[in-house]
Amino acid sequence: MIITADSSEELRDLGDYLGDTDELRGCVRQRSSPPGPEEMGPVLEALEIVIGPGGVTAATATAVIAWVRSRRARVRVTVQGSGNRSLELDARGVSALDAEGLQQLTETLLHTIDPDGRERPPLSE
């Protein structure tokens, strides 16, 4: 799974947040490009999450939504799952959701990450 954002700073913050999540420790990798002529170091372009069995998919979906929901500024991240499926999450839209909306968004994100449901248990009600 690949996650991109509008800014490298926000993406780095999300990467730190995901890396601090117990279930995702060691599963988050940064994808950077070489520095340009005016940049002092590599530019973070995306986060790559290694998805496998054991609840990583559900932990990833929950953590990404929680992080986006906690943002105050207008932040957008795009999650690209298997089969070229992608979902854009916007902080304003996510923070406005009620519990039912969050549940639906989590299910949609889980389906984006793993459309066949092979690597995740169903969410409990």
mmCIF file of N, CA and C in Angstrom:
data_model
loop_
_atom_site.group_PDB
_atom_site.id
_atom_site.type_symbol
_atom_site.label_atom_id
_atom_site.label_comp_id
_atom_site.label_asym_id
_atom_site.label_seq_id
_atom_site.Cartn_x
_atom_site.Cartn_y
_atom_site.Cartn_z
ATOM 1 N N MET A 1 0.845 -1.162 0.000
ATOM 2 C CA MET A 1 0.000 0.000 0.000
ATOM 3 C C MET A 1 0.890 1.223 0.000
ATOM 4 N N ILE A 2 0.488 2.242 -0.729
ATOM 5 C CA ILE A 2 1.237 3.491 -0.849
ATOM 6 C C ILE A 2 0.366 4.637 -0.341
ATOM 7 N N ILE A 3 0.965 5.523 0.447
ATOM 8 C CA ILE A 3 0.255 6.708 0.935
ATOM 9 C C ILE A 3 1.033 7.931 0.476
ATOM 10 N N THR A 4 0.324 8.884 -0.123
ATOM 11 C CA THR A 4 0.918 10.154 -0.509
ATOM 12 C C THR A 4 0.145 11.276 0.181
ATOM 13 N N ALA A 5 0.758 12.450 0.250
ATOM 14 C CA ALA A 5 0.120 13.607 0.874
ATOM 15 C C ALA A 5 0.508 14.859 0.110
ATOM 16 N N ASP A 6 -0.161 15.959 0.458
ATOM 17 C CA ASP A 6 0.110 17.235 -0.201
ATOM 18 C C ASP A 6 1.500 17.774 0.119
ATOM 19 N N SER A 7 2.034 17.441 1.292
ATOM 20 C CA SER A 7 3.347 17.967 1.661
ATOM 21 C C SER A 7 4.207 16.880 2.286
ATOM 22 N N SER A 8 5.500 17.014 2.089
ATOM 23 C CA SER A 8 6.457 16.068 2.681
ATOM 24 C C SER A 8 6.406 16.130 4.203
ATOM 25 N N GLU A 9 6.187 17.326 4.737
ATOM 26 C CA GLU A 9 6.140 17.491 6.197
ATOM 27 C C GLU A 9 4.980 16.697 6.804
ATOM 28 N N GLU A 10 3.813 16.807 6.204
ATOM 29 C CA GLU A 10 2.656 16.051 6.698
ATOM 30 C C GLU A 10 2.880 14.549 6.520
ATOM 31 N N LEU A 11 3.459 14.169 5.408
ATOM 32 C CA LEU A 11 3.732 12.760 5.144
ATOM 33 C C LEU A 11 4.726 12.197 6.162
ATOM 34 N N ARG A 12 5.735 12.977 6.486
ATOM 35 C CA ARG A 12 6.720 12.549 7.491
ATOM 36 C C ARG A 12 6.041 12.389 8.864
ATOM 37 N N ASP A 13 5.149 13.326 9.194
ATOM 38 C CA ASP A 13 4.431 13.247 10.467
ATOM 39 C C ASP A 13 3.543 12.001 10.506
ATOM 40 N N LEU A 14 2.858 11.722 9.405
ATOM 41 C CA LEU A 14 2.033 10.514 9.326
ATOM 42 C C LEU A 14 2.896 9.267 9.447
ATOM 43 N N GLY A 15 4.042 9.260 8.801
ATOM 44 C CA GLY A 15 4.956 8.120 8.900
ATOM 45 C C GLY A 15 5.411 7.874 10.319
ATOM 46 N N ASP A 16 5.714 8.954 11.045
ATOM 47 C CA ASP A 16 6.098 8.819 12.454
ATOM 48 C C ASP A 16 4.946 8.252 13.273
ATOM 49 N N TYR A 17 3.748 8.755 13.017
ATOM 50 C CA TYR A 17 2.558 8.287 13.740
ATOM 51 C C TYR A 17 2.316 6.803 13.488
ATOM 52 N N LEU A 18 2.378 6.404 12.220
ATOM 53 C CA LEU A 18 2.162 4.994 11.886
ATOM 54 C C LEU A 18 3.262 4.119 12.468
ATOM 55 N N GLY A 19 4.495 4.597 12.420
ATOM 56 C CA GLY A 19 5.622 3.834 12.952
ATOM 57 C C GLY A 19 5.550 3.632 14.452
ATOM 58 N N ASP A 20 4.836 4.531 15.147
ATOM 59 C CA ASP A 20 4.670 4.408 16.597
ATOM 60 C C ASP A 20 3.491 3.509 16.973
ATOM 61 N N THR A 21 2.730 3.057 15.981
ATOM 62 C CA THR A 21 1.605 2.148 16.220
ATOM 63 C C THR A 21 2.151 0.733 16.345
ATOM 64 N N ASP A 22 1.869 0.074 17.470
ATOM 65 C CA ASP A 22 2.451 -1.250 17.752
ATOM 66 C C ASP A 22 2.326 -2.228 16.594
ATOM 67 N N GLU A 23 1.114 -2.346 16.015
ATOM 68 C CA GLU A 23 0.881 -3.332 14.964
ATOM 69 C C GLU A 23 1.625 -3.011 13.666
ATOM 70 N N LEU A 24 2.049 -1.757 13.515
ATOM 71 C CA LEU A 24 2.687 -1.326 12.271
ATOM 72 C C LEU A 24 4.192 -1.137 12.390
ATOM 73 N N ARG A 25 4.711 -1.346 13.591
ATOM 74 C CA ARG A 25 6.147 -1.166 13.794
ATOM 75 C C ARG A 25 6.917 -2.065 12.824
ATOM 76 N N GLY A 26 7.804 -1.467 12.053
ATOM 77 C CA GLY A 26 8.610 -2.202 11.087
ATOM 78 C C GLY A 26 7.947 -2.395 9.741
ATOM 79 N N CYS A 27 6.696 -1.958 9.597
ATOM 80 C CA CYS A 27 5.966 -2.138 8.329
ATOM 81 C C CYS A 27 5.953 -0.874 7.467
ATOM 82 N N VAL A 28 6.399 0.260 8.022
ATOM 83 C CA VAL A 28 6.320 1.542 7.330
ATOM 84 C C VAL A 28 7.688 1.892 6.750
ATOM 85 N N ARG A 29 7.692 2.171 5.456
ATOM 86 C CA ARG A 29 8.939 2.565 4.786
ATOM 87 C C ARG A 29 8.724 3.891 4.071
ATOM 88 N N GLN A 30 9.751 4.721 4.059
ATOM 89 C CA GLN A 30 9.679 5.993 3.348
ATOM 90 C C GLN A 30 10.224 5.843 1.944
ATOM 91 N N ARG A 31 9.529 6.430 0.988
ATOM 92 C CA ARG A 31 9.983 6.436 -0.407
ATOM 93 C C ARG A 31 10.371 7.880 -0.740
ATOM 94 N N SER A 32 11.645 8.092 -0.992
ATOM 95 C CA SER A 32 12.158 9.437 -1.246
ATOM 96 C C SER A 32 12.749 9.542 -2.635
ATOM 97 N N SER A 33 12.806 10.790 -3.124
ATOM 98 C CA SER A 33 13.476 11.054 -4.395
ATOM 99 C C SER A 33 14.767 11.818 -4.095
ATOM 100 N N PRO A 34 15.726 11.776 -5.003
ATOM 101 C CA PRO A 34 16.966 12.514 -4.789
ATOM 102 C C PRO A 34 16.684 14.013 -4.675
ATOM 103 N N PRO A 35 17.519 14.727 -3.942
ATOM 104 C CA PRO A 35 17.287 16.170 -3.790
ATOM 105 C C PRO A 35 17.458 16.910 -5.108
ATOM 106 N N GLY A 36 16.670 17.943 -5.268
ATOM 107 C CA GLY A 36 16.800 18.821 -6.423
ATOM 108 C C GLY A 36 17.904 19.829 -6.175
ATOM 109 N N PRO A 37 18.148 20.704 -7.135
ATOM 110 C CA PRO A 37 19.249 21.658 -7.004
ATOM 111 C C PRO A 37 19.104 22.621 -5.827
ATOM 112 N N GLU A 38 17.882 22.907 -5.393
ATOM 113 C CA GLU A 38 17.669 23.848 -4.287
ATOM 114 C C GLU A 38 17.315 23.157 -2.986
ATOM 115 N N GLU A 39 17.384 21.843 -2.939
ATOM 116 C CA GLU A 39 17.005 21.094 -1.742
ATOM 117 C C GLU A 39 18.250 20.542 -1.059
ATOM 118 N N MET A 40 18.168 20.446 0.261
ATOM 119 C CA MET A 40 19.326 20.018 1.027
ATOM 120 C C MET A 40 19.370 18.517 1.286
ATOM 121 N N GLY A 41 18.316 17.824 0.976
ATOM 122 C CA GLY A 41 18.282 16.387 1.211
ATOM 123 C C GLY A 41 17.195 15.738 0.388
ATOM 124 N N PRO A 42 17.052 14.421 0.509
ATOM 125 C CA PRO A 42 16.017 13.718 -0.246
ATOM 126 C C PRO A 42 14.624 14.246 0.085
ATOM 127 N N VAL A 43 13.732 14.156 -0.877
ATOM 128 C CA VAL A 43 12.360 14.624 -0.714
ATOM 129 C C VAL A 43 11.465 13.407 -0.499
ATOM 130 N N LEU A 44 10.743 13.401 0.619
ATOM 131 C CA LEU A 44 9.829 12.305 0.920
ATOM 132 C C LEU A 44 8.633 12.400 -0.024
ATOM 133 N N GLU A 45 8.435 11.352 -0.818
ATOM 134 C CA GLU A 45 7.347 11.334 -1.796
ATOM 135 C C GLU A 45 6.158 10.498 -1.358
ATOM 136 N N ALA A 46 6.417 9.416 -0.628
ATOM 137 C CA ALA A 46 5.335 8.504 -0.268
ATOM 138 C C ALA A 46 5.769 7.634 0.903
ATOM 139 N N LEU A 47 4.774 7.042 1.545
ATOM 140 C CA LEU A 47 5.004 6.015 2.551
ATOM 141 C C LEU A 47 4.550 4.701 1.953
ATOM 142 N N GLU A 48 5.306 3.675 2.192
ATOM 143 C CA GLU A 48 4.933 2.343 1.738
ATOM 144 C C GLU A 48 4.679 1.501 2.976
ATOM 145 N N ILE A 49 3.507 0.906 3.055
ATOM 146 C CA ILE A 49 3.136 0.057 4.180
ATOM 147 C C ILE A 49 3.118 -1.377 3.680
ATOM 148 N N VAL A 50 3.920 -2.209 4.302
ATOM 149 C CA VAL A 50 3.959 -3.623 3.940
ATOM 150 C C VAL A 50 2.786 -4.304 4.628
ATOM 151 N N ILE A 51 1.846 -4.755 3.827
ATOM 152 C CA ILE A 51 0.622 -5.365 4.346
ATOM 153 C C ILE A 51 0.773 -6.882 4.290
ATOM 154 N N GLY A 52 0.424 -7.517 5.376
ATOM 155 C CA GLY A 52 0.455 -8.969 5.442
ATOM 156 C C GLY A 52 -0.574 -9.443 6.432
ATOM 157 N N PRO A 53 -0.590 -10.717 6.729
ATOM 158 C CA PRO A 53 -1.574 -11.243 7.676
ATOM 159 C C PRO A 53 -1.318 -10.722 9.088
ATOM 160 N N GLY A 54 -2.324 -10.824 9.911
ATOM 161 C CA GLY A 54 -2.144 -10.478 11.311
ATOM 162 C C GLY A 54 -2.743 -9.156 11.723
ATOM 163 N N GLY A 55 -3.706 -8.640 10.984
ATOM 164 C CA GLY A 55 -4.400 -7.434 11.421
ATOM 165 C C GLY A 55 -3.721 -6.137 11.026
ATOM 166 N N VAL A 56 -2.671 -6.191 10.222
ATOM 167 C CA VAL A 56 -1.989 -4.964 9.821
ATOM 168 C C VAL A 56 -2.904 -4.080 8.988
ATOM 169 N N THR A 57 -3.741 -4.676 8.161
ATOM 170 C CA THR A 57 -4.647 -3.902 7.307
ATOM 171 C C THR A 57 -5.601 -3.072 8.153
ATOM 172 N N ALA A 58 -6.246 -3.687 9.115
ATOM 173 C CA ALA A 58 -7.182 -2.961 9.983
ATOM 174 C C ALA A 58 -6.460 -1.913 10.811
ATOM 175 N N ALA A 59 -5.290 -2.240 11.323
ATOM 176 C CA ALA A 59 -4.511 -1.277 12.112
ATOM 177 C C ALA A 59 -4.115 -0.085 11.250
ATOM 178 N N THR A 60 -3.747 -0.338 10.006
ATOM 179 C CA THR A 60 -3.361 0.738 9.099
ATOM 180 C C THR A 60 -4.544 1.653 8.824
ATOM 181 N N ALA A 61 -5.682 1.086 8.469
ATOM 182 C CA ALA A 61 -6.870 1.889 8.171
ATOM 183 C C ALA A 61 -7.268 2.738 9.371
ATOM 184 N N THR A 62 -7.301 2.131 10.541
ATOM 185 C CA THR A 62 -7.698 2.849 11.753
ATOM 186 C C THR A 62 -6.720 3.968 12.073
ATOM 187 N N ALA A 63 -5.428 3.693 11.971
ATOM 188 C CA ALA A 63 -4.409 4.691 12.302
ATOM 189 C C ALA A 63 -4.413 5.844 11.301
ATOM 190 N N VAL A 64 -4.554 5.554 10.016
ATOM 191 C CA VAL A 64 -4.576 6.625 9.010
ATOM 192 C C VAL A 64 -5.774 7.540 9.238
ATOM 193 N N ILE A 65 -6.940 6.957 9.472
ATOM 194 C CA ILE A 65 -8.139 7.765 9.705
ATOM 195 C C ILE A 65 -7.987 8.595 10.975
ATOM 196 N N ALA A 66 -7.463 8.002 12.042
ATOM 197 C CA ALA A 66 -7.270 8.748 13.293
ATOM 198 C C ALA A 66 -6.315 9.920 13.084
ATOM 199 N N TRP A 67 -5.234 9.690 12.350
ATOM 200 C CA TRP A 67 -4.269 10.760 12.103
ATOM 201 C C TRP A 67 -4.901 11.887 11.288
ATOM 202 N N VAL A 68 -5.588 11.539 10.200
ATOM 203 C CA VAL A 68 -6.221 12.556 9.356
ATOM 204 C C VAL A 68 -7.258 13.322 10.160
ATOM 205 N N ARG A 69 -8.003 12.618 10.966
ATOM 206 C CA ARG A 69 -9.055 13.254 11.784
ATOM 207 C C ARG A 69 -8.463 14.236 12.789
ATOM 208 N N SER A 70 -7.248 13.998 13.237
ATOM 209 C CA SER A 70 -6.620 14.870 14.239
ATOM 210 C C SER A 70 -6.005 16.133 13.648
ATOM 211 N N ARG A 71 -5.913 16.236 12.348
ATOM 212 C CA ARG A 71 -5.281 17.380 11.698
ATOM 213 C C ARG A 71 -6.191 18.587 11.757
ATOM 214 N N ARG A 72 -5.622 19.738 12.000
ATOM 215 C CA ARG A 72 -6.395 20.980 12.068
ATOM 216 C C ARG A 72 -6.435 21.695 10.720
ATOM 217 N N ALA A 73 -5.369 21.638 10.001
ATOM 218 C CA ALA A 73 -5.297 22.315 8.705
ATOM 219 C C ALA A 73 -5.933 21.448 7.626
ATOM 220 N N ARG A 74 -6.021 21.997 6.474
ATOM 221 C CA ARG A 74 -6.555 21.228 5.338
ATOM 222 C C ARG A 74 -5.459 20.285 4.864
ATOM 223 N N VAL A 75 -5.590 19.036 5.230
ATOM 224 C CA VAL A 75 -4.630 17.999 4.865
ATOM 225 C C VAL A 75 -5.349 16.959 4.032
ATOM 226 N N ARG A 76 -4.697 16.540 2.959
ATOM 227 C CA ARG A 76 -5.244 15.474 2.127
ATOM 228 C C ARG A 76 -4.181 14.405 1.965
ATOM 229 N N VAL A 77 -4.593 13.171 2.152
ATOM 230 C CA VAL A 77 -3.719 12.037 1.866
ATOM 231 C C VAL A 77 -4.464 11.116 0.926
ATOM 232 N N THR A 78 -3.701 10.438 0.096
ATOM 233 C CA THR A 78 -4.272 9.462 -0.822
ATOM 234 C C THR A 78 -3.677 8.109 -0.492
ATOM 235 N N VAL A 79 -4.538 7.130 -0.302
ATOM 236 C CA VAL A 79 -4.121 5.762 -0.009
ATOM 237 C C VAL A 79 -4.370 4.941 -1.259
ATOM 238 N N GLN A 80 -3.306 4.339 -1.779
ATOM 239 C CA GLN A 80 -3.439 3.467 -2.945
ATOM 240 C C GLN A 80 -3.249 2.039 -2.486
ATOM 241 N N GLY A 81 -4.273 1.237 -2.689
ATOM 242 C CA GLY A 81 -4.231 -0.161 -2.286
ATOM 243 C C GLY A 81 -3.950 -1.063 -3.466
ATOM 244 N N SER A 82 -4.337 -2.300 -3.323
ATOM 245 C CA SER A 82 -4.101 -3.265 -4.396
ATOM 246 C C SER A 82 -5.060 -3.018 -5.553
ATOM 247 N N GLY A 83 -4.663 -3.469 -6.724
ATOM 248 C CA GLY A 83 -5.509 -3.316 -7.899
ATOM 249 C C GLY A 83 -5.702 -1.882 -8.336
ATOM 250 N N ASN A 84 -4.771 -1.009 -8.014
ATOM 251 C CA ASN A 84 -4.832 0.413 -8.371
ATOM 252 C C ASN A 84 -6.045 1.135 -7.798
ATOM 253 N N ARG A 85 -6.629 0.586 -6.755
ATOM 254 C CA ARG A 85 -7.716 1.283 -6.065
ATOM 255 C C ARG A 85 -7.091 2.376 -5.206
ATOM 256 N N SER A 86 -7.746 3.521 -5.125
ATOM 257 C CA SER A 86 -7.227 4.582 -4.267
ATOM 258 C C SER A 86 -8.387 5.323 -3.617
ATOM 259 N N LEU A 87 -8.070 5.953 -2.509
ATOM 260 C CA LEU A 87 -9.060 6.716 -1.753
ATOM 261 C C LEU A 87 -8.368 7.949 -1.211
ATOM 262 N N GLU A 88 -8.967 9.111 -1.437
ATOM 263 C CA GLU A 88 -8.436 10.359 -0.902
ATOM 264 C C GLU A 88 -9.188 10.710 0.376
ATOM 265 N N LEU A 89 -8.424 11.037 1.407
ATOM 266 C CA LEU A 89 -8.994 11.437 2.686
ATOM 267 C C LEU A 89 -8.642 12.898 2.929
ATOM 268 N N ASP A 90 -9.629 13.669 3.293
ATOM 269 C CA ASP A 90 -9.461 15.100 3.549
ATOM 270 C C ASP A 90 -9.775 15.350 5.015
ATOM 271 N N ALA A 91 -8.900 16.083 5.706
ATOM 272 C CA ALA A 91 -9.082 16.308 7.151
ATOM 273 C C ALA A 91 -10.422 16.958 7.467
ATOM 274 N N ARG A 92 -10.845 17.905 6.672
ATOM 275 C CA ARG A 92 -12.128 18.566 6.947
ATOM 276 C C ARG A 92 -13.284 17.589 6.852
ATOM 277 N N GLY A 93 -13.282 16.762 5.825
ATOM 278 C CA GLY A 93 -14.364 15.800 5.640
ATOM 279 C C GLY A 93 -14.360 14.719 6.698
ATOM 280 N N VAL A 94 -13.186 14.225 7.051
ATOM 281 C CA VAL A 94 -13.093 13.146 8.035
ATOM 282 C C VAL A 94 -13.463 13.649 9.425
ATOM 283 N N SER A 95 -13.015 14.856 9.780
ATOM 284 C CA SER A 95 -13.309 15.360 11.127
ATOM 285 C C SER A 95 -14.796 15.645 11.328
ATOM 286 N N ALA A 96 -15.532 15.818 10.246
ATOM 287 C CA ALA A 96 -16.965 16.100 10.349
ATOM 288 C C ALA A 96 -17.819 14.835 10.471
ATOM 289 N N LEU A 97 -17.220 13.661 10.341
ATOM 290 C CA LEU A 97 -17.992 12.419 10.355
ATOM 291 C C LEU A 97 -18.432 12.026 11.759
ATOM 292 N N ASP A 98 -19.637 11.462 11.842
ATOM 293 C CA ASP A 98 -20.098 10.880 13.093
ATOM 294 C C ASP A 98 -19.611 9.432 13.165
ATOM 295 N N ALA A 99 -19.996 8.712 14.205
ATOM 296 C CA ALA A 99 -19.514 7.340 14.403
ATOM 297 C C ALA A 99 -19.884 6.431 13.237
ATOM 298 N N GLU A 100 -21.093 6.552 12.730
ATOM 299 C CA GLU A 100 -21.516 5.722 11.606
ATOM 300 C C GLU A 100 -20.714 6.058 10.345
ATOM 301 N N GLY A 101 -20.475 7.337 10.123
ATOM 302 C CA GLY A 101 -19.674 7.754 8.978
ATOM 303 C C GLY A 101 -18.243 7.258 9.071
ATOM 304 N N LEU A 102 -17.681 7.285 10.274
ATOM 305 C CA LEU A 102 -16.322 6.770 10.469
ATOM 306 C C LEU A 102 -16.261 5.273 10.207
ATOM 307 N N GLN A 103 -17.280 4.549 10.645
ATOM 308 C CA GLN A 103 -17.345 3.108 10.398
ATOM 309 C C GLN A 103 -17.388 2.827 8.896
ATOM 310 N N GLN A 104 -18.218 3.573 8.179
ATOM 311 C CA GLN A 104 -18.324 3.389 6.732
ATOM 312 C C GLN A 104 -17.013 3.745 6.040
ATOM 313 N N LEU A 105 -16.374 4.830 6.473
ATOM 314 C CA LEU A 105 -15.098 5.229 5.881
ATOM 315 C C LEU A 105 -14.031 4.173 6.142
ATOM 316 N N THR A 106 -14.020 3.614 7.334
ATOM 317 C CA THR A 106 -13.054 2.561 7.658
ATOM 318 C C THR A 106 -13.273 1.352 6.761
ATOM 319 N N GLU A 107 -14.511 0.952 6.566
ATOM 320 C CA GLU A 107 -14.816 -0.181 5.680
ATOM 321 C C GLU A 107 -14.378 0.116 4.246
ATOM 322 N N THR A 108 -14.628 1.333 3.786
ATOM 323 C CA THR A 108 -14.222 1.719 2.436
ATOM 324 C C THR A 108 -12.706 1.684 2.299
ATOM 325 N N LEU A 109 -12.009 2.193 3.298
ATOM 326 C CA LEU A 109 -10.544 2.181 3.260
ATOM 327 C C LEU A 109 -10.011 0.755 3.322
ATOM 328 N N LEU A 110 -10.596 -0.082 4.160
ATOM 329 C CA LEU A 110 -10.190 -1.489 4.210
ATOM 330 C C LEU A 110 -10.375 -2.159 2.853
ATOM 331 N N HIS A 111 -11.485 -1.875 2.189
ATOM 332 C CA HIS A 111 -11.735 -2.454 0.873
ATOM 333 C C HIS A 111 -10.754 -1.909 -0.166
ATOM 334 N N THR A 112 -10.348 -0.660 -0.006
ATOM 335 C CA THR A 112 -9.356 -0.073 -0.912
ATOM 336 C C THR A 112 -8.009 -0.764 -0.739
ATOM 337 N N ILE A 113 -7.628 -0.996 0.506
ATOM 338 C CA ILE A 113 -6.336 -1.622 0.795
ATOM 339 C C ILE A 113 -6.344 -3.090 0.396
ATOM 340 N N ASP A 114 -7.409 -3.779 0.731
ATOM 341 C CA ASP A 114 -7.483 -5.226 0.523
ATOM 342 C C ASP A 114 -8.876 -5.595 0.009
ATOM 343 N N PRO A 115 -9.125 -5.420 -1.294
ATOM 344 C CA PRO A 115 -10.485 -5.619 -1.823
ATOM 345 C C PRO A 115 -11.043 -7.016 -1.649
ATOM 346 N N ASP A 116 -10.188 -7.999 -1.548
ATOM 347 C CA ASP A 116 -10.666 -9.376 -1.408
ATOM 348 C C ASP A 116 -10.842 -9.800 0.045
ATOM 349 N N GLY A 117 -10.423 -8.972 0.977
ATOM 350 C CA GLY A 117 -10.569 -9.291 2.392
ATOM 351 C C GLY A 117 -9.726 -10.453 2.857
ATOM 352 N N ARG A 118 -8.679 -10.797 2.121
ATOM 353 C CA ARG A 118 -7.849 -11.951 2.459
ATOM 354 C C ARG A 118 -6.969 -11.710 3.675
ATOM 355 N N GLU A 119 -6.555 -10.467 3.890
ATOM 356 C CA GLU A 119 -5.538 -10.204 4.901
ATOM 357 C C GLU A 119 -6.093 -9.496 6.118
ATOM 358 N N ARG A 120 -7.411 -9.559 6.308
ATOM 359 C CA ARG A 120 -7.975 -8.858 7.453
ATOM 360 C C ARG A 120 -9.201 -9.592 7.988
ATOM 361 N N PRO A 121 -9.362 -9.541 9.289
ATOM 362 C CA PRO A 121 -10.597 -10.058 9.865
ATOM 363 C C PRO A 121 -11.699 -9.013 9.686
ATOM 364 N N PRO A 122 -12.969 -9.411 9.705
ATOM 365 C CA PRO A 122 -14.035 -8.421 9.608
ATOM 366 C C PRO A 122 -14.050 -7.530 10.845
ATOM 367 N N LEU A 123 -14.477 -6.277 10.662
ATOM 368 C CA LEU A 123 -14.611 -5.371 11.802
ATOM 369 C C LEU A 123 -15.773 -5.835 12.664
ATOM 370 N N SER A 124 -15.591 -5.782 13.966
ATOM 371 C CA SER A 124 -16.700 -6.154 14.858
ATOM 372 C C SER A 124 -17.640 -4.978 14.965
ATOM 373 N N GLU A 125 -18.879 -5.273 15.237
ATOM 374 C CA GLU A 125 -19.885 -4.201 15.353
ATOM 375 C C GLU A 125 -20.000 -3.735 16.771
#
